Coordinates of C-alpha atoms in Angstrom, one line a residue:
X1 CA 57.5 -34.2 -1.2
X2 CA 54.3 -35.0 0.3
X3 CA 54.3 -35.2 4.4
X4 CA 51.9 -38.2 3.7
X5 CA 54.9 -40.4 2.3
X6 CA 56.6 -40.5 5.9
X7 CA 59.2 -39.5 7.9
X8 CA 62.1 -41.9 6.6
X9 CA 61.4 -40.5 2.8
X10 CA 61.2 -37.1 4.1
X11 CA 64.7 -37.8 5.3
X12 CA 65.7 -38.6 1.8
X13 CA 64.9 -36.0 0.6
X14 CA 66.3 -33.5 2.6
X15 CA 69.4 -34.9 2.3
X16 CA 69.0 -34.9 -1.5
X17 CA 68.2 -31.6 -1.3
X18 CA 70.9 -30.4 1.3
X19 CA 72.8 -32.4 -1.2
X20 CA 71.9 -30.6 -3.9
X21 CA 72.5 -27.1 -2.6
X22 CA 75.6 -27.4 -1.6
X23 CA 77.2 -28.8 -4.8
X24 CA 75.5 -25.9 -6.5
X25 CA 76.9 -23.1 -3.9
X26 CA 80.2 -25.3 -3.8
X27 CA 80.2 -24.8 -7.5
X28 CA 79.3 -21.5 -8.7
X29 CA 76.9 -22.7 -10.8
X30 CA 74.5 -19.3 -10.5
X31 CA 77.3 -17.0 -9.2
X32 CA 77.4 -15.1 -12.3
X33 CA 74.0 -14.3 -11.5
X34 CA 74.5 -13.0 -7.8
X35 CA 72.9 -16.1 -6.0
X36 CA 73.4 -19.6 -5.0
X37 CA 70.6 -21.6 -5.9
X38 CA 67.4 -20.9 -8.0
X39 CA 63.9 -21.8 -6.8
X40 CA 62.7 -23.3 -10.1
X41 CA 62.7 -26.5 -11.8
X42 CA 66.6 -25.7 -12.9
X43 CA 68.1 -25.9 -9.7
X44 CA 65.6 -26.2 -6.3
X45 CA 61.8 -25.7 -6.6
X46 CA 59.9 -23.4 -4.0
X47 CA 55.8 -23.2 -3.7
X48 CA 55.5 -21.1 -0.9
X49 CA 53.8 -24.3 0.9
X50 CA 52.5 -24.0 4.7
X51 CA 55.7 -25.7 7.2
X52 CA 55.1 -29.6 7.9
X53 CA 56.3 -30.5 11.3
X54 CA 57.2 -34.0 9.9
X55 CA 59.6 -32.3 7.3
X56 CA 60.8 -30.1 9.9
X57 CA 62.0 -32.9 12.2
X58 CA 63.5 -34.5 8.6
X59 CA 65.6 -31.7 8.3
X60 CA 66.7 -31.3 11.8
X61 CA 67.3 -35.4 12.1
X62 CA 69.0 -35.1 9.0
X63 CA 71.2 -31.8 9.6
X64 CA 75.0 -31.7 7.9
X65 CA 74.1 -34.9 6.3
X66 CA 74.9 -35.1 2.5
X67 CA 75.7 -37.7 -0.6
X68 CA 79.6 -38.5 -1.6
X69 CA 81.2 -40.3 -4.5
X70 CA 84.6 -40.8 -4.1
X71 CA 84.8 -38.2 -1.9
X72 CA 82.9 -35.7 -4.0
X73 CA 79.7 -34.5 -3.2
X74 CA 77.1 -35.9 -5.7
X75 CA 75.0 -34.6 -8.3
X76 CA 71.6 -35.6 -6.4
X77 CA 69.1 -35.4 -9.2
X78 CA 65.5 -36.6 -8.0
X79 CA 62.2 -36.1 -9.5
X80 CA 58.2 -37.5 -9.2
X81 CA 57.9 -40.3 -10.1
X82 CA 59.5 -43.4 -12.5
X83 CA 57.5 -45.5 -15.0
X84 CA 58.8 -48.4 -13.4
X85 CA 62.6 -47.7 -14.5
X86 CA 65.2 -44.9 -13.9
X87 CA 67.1 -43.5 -16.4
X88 CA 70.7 -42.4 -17.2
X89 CA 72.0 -38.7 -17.3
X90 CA 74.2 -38.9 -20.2
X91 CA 70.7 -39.6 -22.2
X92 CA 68.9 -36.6 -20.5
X93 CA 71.4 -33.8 -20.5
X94 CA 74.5 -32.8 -22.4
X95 CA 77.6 -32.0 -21.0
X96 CA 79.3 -28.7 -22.0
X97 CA 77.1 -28.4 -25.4
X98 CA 77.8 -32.0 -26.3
X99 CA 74.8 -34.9 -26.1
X100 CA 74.4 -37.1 -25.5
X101 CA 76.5 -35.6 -22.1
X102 CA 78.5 -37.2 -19.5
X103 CA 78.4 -40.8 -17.8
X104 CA 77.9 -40.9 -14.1
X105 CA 78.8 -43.7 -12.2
X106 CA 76.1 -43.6 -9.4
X107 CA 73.1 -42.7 -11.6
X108 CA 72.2 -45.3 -13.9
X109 CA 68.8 -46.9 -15.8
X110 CA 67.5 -49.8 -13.6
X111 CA 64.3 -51.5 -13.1
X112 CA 62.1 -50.4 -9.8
X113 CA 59.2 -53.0 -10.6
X114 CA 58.3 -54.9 -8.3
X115 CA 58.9 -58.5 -9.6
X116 CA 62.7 -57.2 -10.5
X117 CA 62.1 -57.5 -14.3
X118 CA 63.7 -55.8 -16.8
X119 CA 63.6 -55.1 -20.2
X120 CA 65.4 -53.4 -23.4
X121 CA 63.8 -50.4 -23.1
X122 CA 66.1 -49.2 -26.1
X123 CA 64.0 -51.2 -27.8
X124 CA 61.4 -49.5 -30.2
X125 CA 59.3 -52.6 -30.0
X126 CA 60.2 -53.4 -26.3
X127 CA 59.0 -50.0 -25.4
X128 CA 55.9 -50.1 -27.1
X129 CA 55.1 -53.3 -25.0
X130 CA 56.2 -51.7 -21.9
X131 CA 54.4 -47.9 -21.8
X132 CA 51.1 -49.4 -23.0
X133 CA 51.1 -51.8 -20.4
X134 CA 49.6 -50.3 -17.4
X135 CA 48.7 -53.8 -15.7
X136 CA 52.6 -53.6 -14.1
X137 CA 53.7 -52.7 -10.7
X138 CA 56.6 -50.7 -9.7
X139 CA 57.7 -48.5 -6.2
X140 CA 55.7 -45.7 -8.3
X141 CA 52.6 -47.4 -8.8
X142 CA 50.5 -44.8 -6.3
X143 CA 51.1 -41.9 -8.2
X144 CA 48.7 -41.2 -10.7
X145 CA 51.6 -40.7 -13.3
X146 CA 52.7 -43.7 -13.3
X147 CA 51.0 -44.5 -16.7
X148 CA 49.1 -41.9 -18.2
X149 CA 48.2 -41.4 -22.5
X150 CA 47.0 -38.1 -24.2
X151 CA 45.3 -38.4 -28.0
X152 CA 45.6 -35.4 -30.6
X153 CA 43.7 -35.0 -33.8
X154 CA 46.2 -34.5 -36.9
X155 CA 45.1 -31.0 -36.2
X156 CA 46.0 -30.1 -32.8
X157 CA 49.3 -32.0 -33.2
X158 CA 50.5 -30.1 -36.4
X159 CA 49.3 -26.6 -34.7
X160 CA 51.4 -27.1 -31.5
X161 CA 54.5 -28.3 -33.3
X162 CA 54.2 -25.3 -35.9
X163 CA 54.1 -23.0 -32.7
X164 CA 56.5 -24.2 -30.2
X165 CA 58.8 -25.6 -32.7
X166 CA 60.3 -21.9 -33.7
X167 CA 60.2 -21.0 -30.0
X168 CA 62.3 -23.9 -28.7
X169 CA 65.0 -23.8 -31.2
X170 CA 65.2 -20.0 -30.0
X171 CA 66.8 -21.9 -26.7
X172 CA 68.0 -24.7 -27.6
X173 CA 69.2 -24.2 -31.9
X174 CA 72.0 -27.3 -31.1
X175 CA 68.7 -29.6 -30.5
X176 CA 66.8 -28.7 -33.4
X177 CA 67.8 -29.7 -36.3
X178 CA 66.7 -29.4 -40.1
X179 CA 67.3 -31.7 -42.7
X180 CA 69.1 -30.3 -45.9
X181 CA 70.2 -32.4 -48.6
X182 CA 70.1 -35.7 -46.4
X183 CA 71.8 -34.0 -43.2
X184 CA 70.4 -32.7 -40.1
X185 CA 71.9 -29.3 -40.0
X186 CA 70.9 -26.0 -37.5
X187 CA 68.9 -23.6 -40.1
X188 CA 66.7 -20.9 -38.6
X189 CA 63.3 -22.5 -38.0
X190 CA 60.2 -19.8 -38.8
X191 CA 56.3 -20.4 -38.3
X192 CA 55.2 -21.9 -41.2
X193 CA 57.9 -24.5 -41.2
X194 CA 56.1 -27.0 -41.1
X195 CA 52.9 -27.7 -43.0
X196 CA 51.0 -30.6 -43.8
X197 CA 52.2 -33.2 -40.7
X198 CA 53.0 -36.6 -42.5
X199 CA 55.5 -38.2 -39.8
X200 CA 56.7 -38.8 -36.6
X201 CA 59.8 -41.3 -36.0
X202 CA 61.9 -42.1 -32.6
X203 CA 65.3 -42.7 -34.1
X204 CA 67.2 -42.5 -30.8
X205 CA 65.9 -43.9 -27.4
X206 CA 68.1 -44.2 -23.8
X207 CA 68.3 -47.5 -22.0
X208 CA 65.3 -46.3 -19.9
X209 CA 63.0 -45.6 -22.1
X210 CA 62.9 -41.7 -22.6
X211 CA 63.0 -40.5 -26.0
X212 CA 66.4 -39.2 -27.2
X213 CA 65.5 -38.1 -30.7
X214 CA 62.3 -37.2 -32.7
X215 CA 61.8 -36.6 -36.1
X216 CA 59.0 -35.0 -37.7
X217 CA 58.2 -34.9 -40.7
X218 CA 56.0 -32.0 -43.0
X219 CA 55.2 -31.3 -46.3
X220 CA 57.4 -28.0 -45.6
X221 CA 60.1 -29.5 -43.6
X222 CA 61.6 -32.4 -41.5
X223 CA 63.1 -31.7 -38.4
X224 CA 65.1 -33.5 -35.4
X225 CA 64.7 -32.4 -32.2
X226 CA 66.8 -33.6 -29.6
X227 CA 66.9 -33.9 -26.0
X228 CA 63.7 -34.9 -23.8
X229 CA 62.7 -31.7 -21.8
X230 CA 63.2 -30.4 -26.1
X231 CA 60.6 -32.9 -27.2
X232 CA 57.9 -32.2 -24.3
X233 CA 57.8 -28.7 -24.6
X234 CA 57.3 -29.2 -28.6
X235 CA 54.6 -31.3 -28.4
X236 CA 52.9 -29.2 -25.8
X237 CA 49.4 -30.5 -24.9
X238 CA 47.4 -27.4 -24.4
X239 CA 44.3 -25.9 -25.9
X240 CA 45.9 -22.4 -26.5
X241 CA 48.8 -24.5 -28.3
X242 CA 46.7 -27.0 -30.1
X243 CA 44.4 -24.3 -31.4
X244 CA 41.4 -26.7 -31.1
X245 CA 37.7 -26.5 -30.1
X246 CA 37.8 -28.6 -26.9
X247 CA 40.6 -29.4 -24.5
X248 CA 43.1 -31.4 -24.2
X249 CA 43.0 -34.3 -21.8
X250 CA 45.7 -36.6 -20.6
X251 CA 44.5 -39.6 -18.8
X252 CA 46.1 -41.0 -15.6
X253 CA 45.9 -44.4 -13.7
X254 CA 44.6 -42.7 -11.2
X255 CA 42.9 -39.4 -10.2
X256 CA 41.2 -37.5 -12.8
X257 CA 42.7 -36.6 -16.2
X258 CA 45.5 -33.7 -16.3
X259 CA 43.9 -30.9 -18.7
X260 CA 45.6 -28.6 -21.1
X261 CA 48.7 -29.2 -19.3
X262 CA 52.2 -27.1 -20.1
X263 CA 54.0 -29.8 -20.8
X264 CA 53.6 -33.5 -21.3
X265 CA 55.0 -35.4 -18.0
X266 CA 57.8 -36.9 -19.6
X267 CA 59.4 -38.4 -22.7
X268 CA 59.0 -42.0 -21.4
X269 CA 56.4 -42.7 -24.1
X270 CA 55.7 -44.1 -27.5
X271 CA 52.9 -43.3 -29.7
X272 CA 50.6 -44.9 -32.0
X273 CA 49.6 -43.1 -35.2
X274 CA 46.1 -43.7 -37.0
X275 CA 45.9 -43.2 -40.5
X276 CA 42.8 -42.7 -43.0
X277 CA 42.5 -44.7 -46.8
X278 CA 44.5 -42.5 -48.3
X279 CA 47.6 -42.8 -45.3
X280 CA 46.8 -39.3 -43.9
X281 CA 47.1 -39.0 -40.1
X282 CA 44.1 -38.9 -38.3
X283 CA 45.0 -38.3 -34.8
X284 CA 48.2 -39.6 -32.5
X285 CA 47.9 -41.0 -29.4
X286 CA 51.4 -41.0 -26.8
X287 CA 51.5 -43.7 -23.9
X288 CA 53.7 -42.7 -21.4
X289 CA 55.1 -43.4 -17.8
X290 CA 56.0 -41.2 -14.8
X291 CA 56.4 -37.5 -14.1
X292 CA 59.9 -35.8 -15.0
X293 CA 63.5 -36.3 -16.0
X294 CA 63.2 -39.9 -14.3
X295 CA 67.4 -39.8 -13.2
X296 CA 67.8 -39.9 -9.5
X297 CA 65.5 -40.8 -6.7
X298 CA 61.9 -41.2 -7.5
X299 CA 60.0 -39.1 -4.8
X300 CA 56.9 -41.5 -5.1
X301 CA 59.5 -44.3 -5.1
X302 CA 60.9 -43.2 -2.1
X303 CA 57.4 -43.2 -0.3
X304 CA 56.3 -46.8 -1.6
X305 CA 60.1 -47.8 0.2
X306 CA 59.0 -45.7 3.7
X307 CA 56.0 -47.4 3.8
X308 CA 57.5 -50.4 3.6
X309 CA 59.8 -50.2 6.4
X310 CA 63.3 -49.0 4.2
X311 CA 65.1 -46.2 6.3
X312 CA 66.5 -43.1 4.8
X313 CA 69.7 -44.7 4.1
X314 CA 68.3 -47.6 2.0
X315 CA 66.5 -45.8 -0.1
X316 CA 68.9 -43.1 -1.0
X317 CA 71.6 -46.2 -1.8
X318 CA 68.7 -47.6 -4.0
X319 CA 68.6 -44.6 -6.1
X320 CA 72.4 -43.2 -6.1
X321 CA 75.0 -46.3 -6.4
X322 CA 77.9 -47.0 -4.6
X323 CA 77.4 -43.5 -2.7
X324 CA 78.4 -42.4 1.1
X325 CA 76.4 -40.6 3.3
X326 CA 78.5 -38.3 5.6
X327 CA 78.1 -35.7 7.8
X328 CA 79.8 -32.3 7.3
X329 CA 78.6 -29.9 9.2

């Protein structure tokens, strides 16, 4: 988190981090692996970033605090920034090979804009109203992800789902499905299983937004993939994916457009398909909203709330319901 976003958010998010790295050392959850928590994106993320004194004194103001939930510490998930809404684990993750995974009481989809409104965002057509509106406000409306859209030719599209759909289901074969005689079933998924891209269908989406499910649809094959983090990296929107003769572009509200990027920001997005005379696709374009899994606090959130005078506390209980913060150390 950015120093910039102020002392009270920085506060946050040390707790949410302290939070975080606890319930994984409490739990195991890398022991097998001779450590207690992982500096990626699967557990806690370090750059190597010069020390802030502001984040310093965060930590230090903050120190033995952490998030309960009926006694338990919490399962502080935060990421960059919302579209305007938060979403709901269950819909993000599954739970001991099953999705969609497990409830959570004090992480939930909910509206962050700013005039309180909500919306179906289950809703195919509700959604489509909602990403490609970038006129509306929300606690995430600095951060340049808070609305951004990418186009690919029929081309580029087809290419990077040929490659990287083999290569997921190598991780993740439960998410990626084939259809066979009218069922989605696991099959081994090769290059070349594809072909000739005809379709692309949402046929599940969470209360927030993300997409759950996505079909696509070739002359070779039709397959489901599953899961959002699944769906980004499939529909990867690079040149070296793409295999085209310029790069790929995704366009931001703000700050200059994200090129050949490794993934797309999230799965908070629908997409409109053009066709020629004859119904072939032309190209796709995907509208989307914010940056990451979108469950948890928003870290841009969280500095819209600083800024506007909420204190650590407030903005924690905005993101994680019903919680206690407690000191333990």
């Amino acid at each position: 988190m950015p120093s910039s976003f102020g002392l009270e958010a920085l506060k946050a998010q040390a707790i949410a981090a302290r939070t975080y790295a606890i319930s994984d050392m409490i739990s195991g959850r890398f022991s097998s692996k001779g450590f207690h928590v992982d500096d990626s994106t699967m557990s806690q993320v370090y750059n190597n970033s010069s020390e802030s004194g502001l984040a310093t004194k965060a930590v230090y103001d903050t120190k033995g605090l952490v998030m309960k939930y009926d006694g338990d510490l919490i399962d502080a998930k935060y990421y960059s920034t919302s579209h305007g809404y938060g979403a709901n684990p269950d819909e993000i993750w599954s739970s001991n090979g099953i999705f969609p995974g497990n409830k959570v009481d004090y992480l939930s989809a909910k509206s962050y804009l700013l005039d309180k409104s909500t919306y179906n965002l289950a809703s195919e057509d509700e959604a489509y109203c909602f990403f490609k509106d970038w006129s509306l406000k929300s606690y995430d409306s600095n951060s340049p992800y808070f609305r951004w859209k990418v186009t690919f030719t029929k081309q580029e599209l087809q290419n990077t789902i040929e490659k990287n759909l083999p290569l997921v289901y190598e991780d993740e074969s439960d998410y990626i499905l084939t259809l066979v005689n009218d069922k989605y079933v696991k099959a081994d998924i090769s290059l070349g299983s594809l072909g000739d891209l005809k379709d692309l269908k949402v046929t599940r989406r969470g209360e927030g937004g993300n997409i759950m499910e996505l079909v696509v649809v070739g002359t070779n094959g039709t397959y489901k993939i599953i899961k959002e983090l699944n769906i980004r990296y499939v529909l990867r929107p690079r040149k070296s994916d793409t295999g085209g003769n310029h790069d790929i572009a995704i366009e931001r509200i703000k700050s200059s457009d994200l090129i050949n990027s490794s993934l797309l920001p999230s799965a908070f997005m629908v997409f409109d398909i053009k066709r020629d005379s004859d119904q072939e696709i032309e190209y796709v374009t995907f509208y989307g909203g914010g940056y990451g899994h979108g469950v948890g606090m928003s870290q841009y959130g969280a500095g819209y709330l600083a800024s506007k005078g909420y204190s650590f506390k407030d903005i924690l209980k905005t993101y994680y319901i019903g919680i206690d913060i407690e000191k333990i150390y």
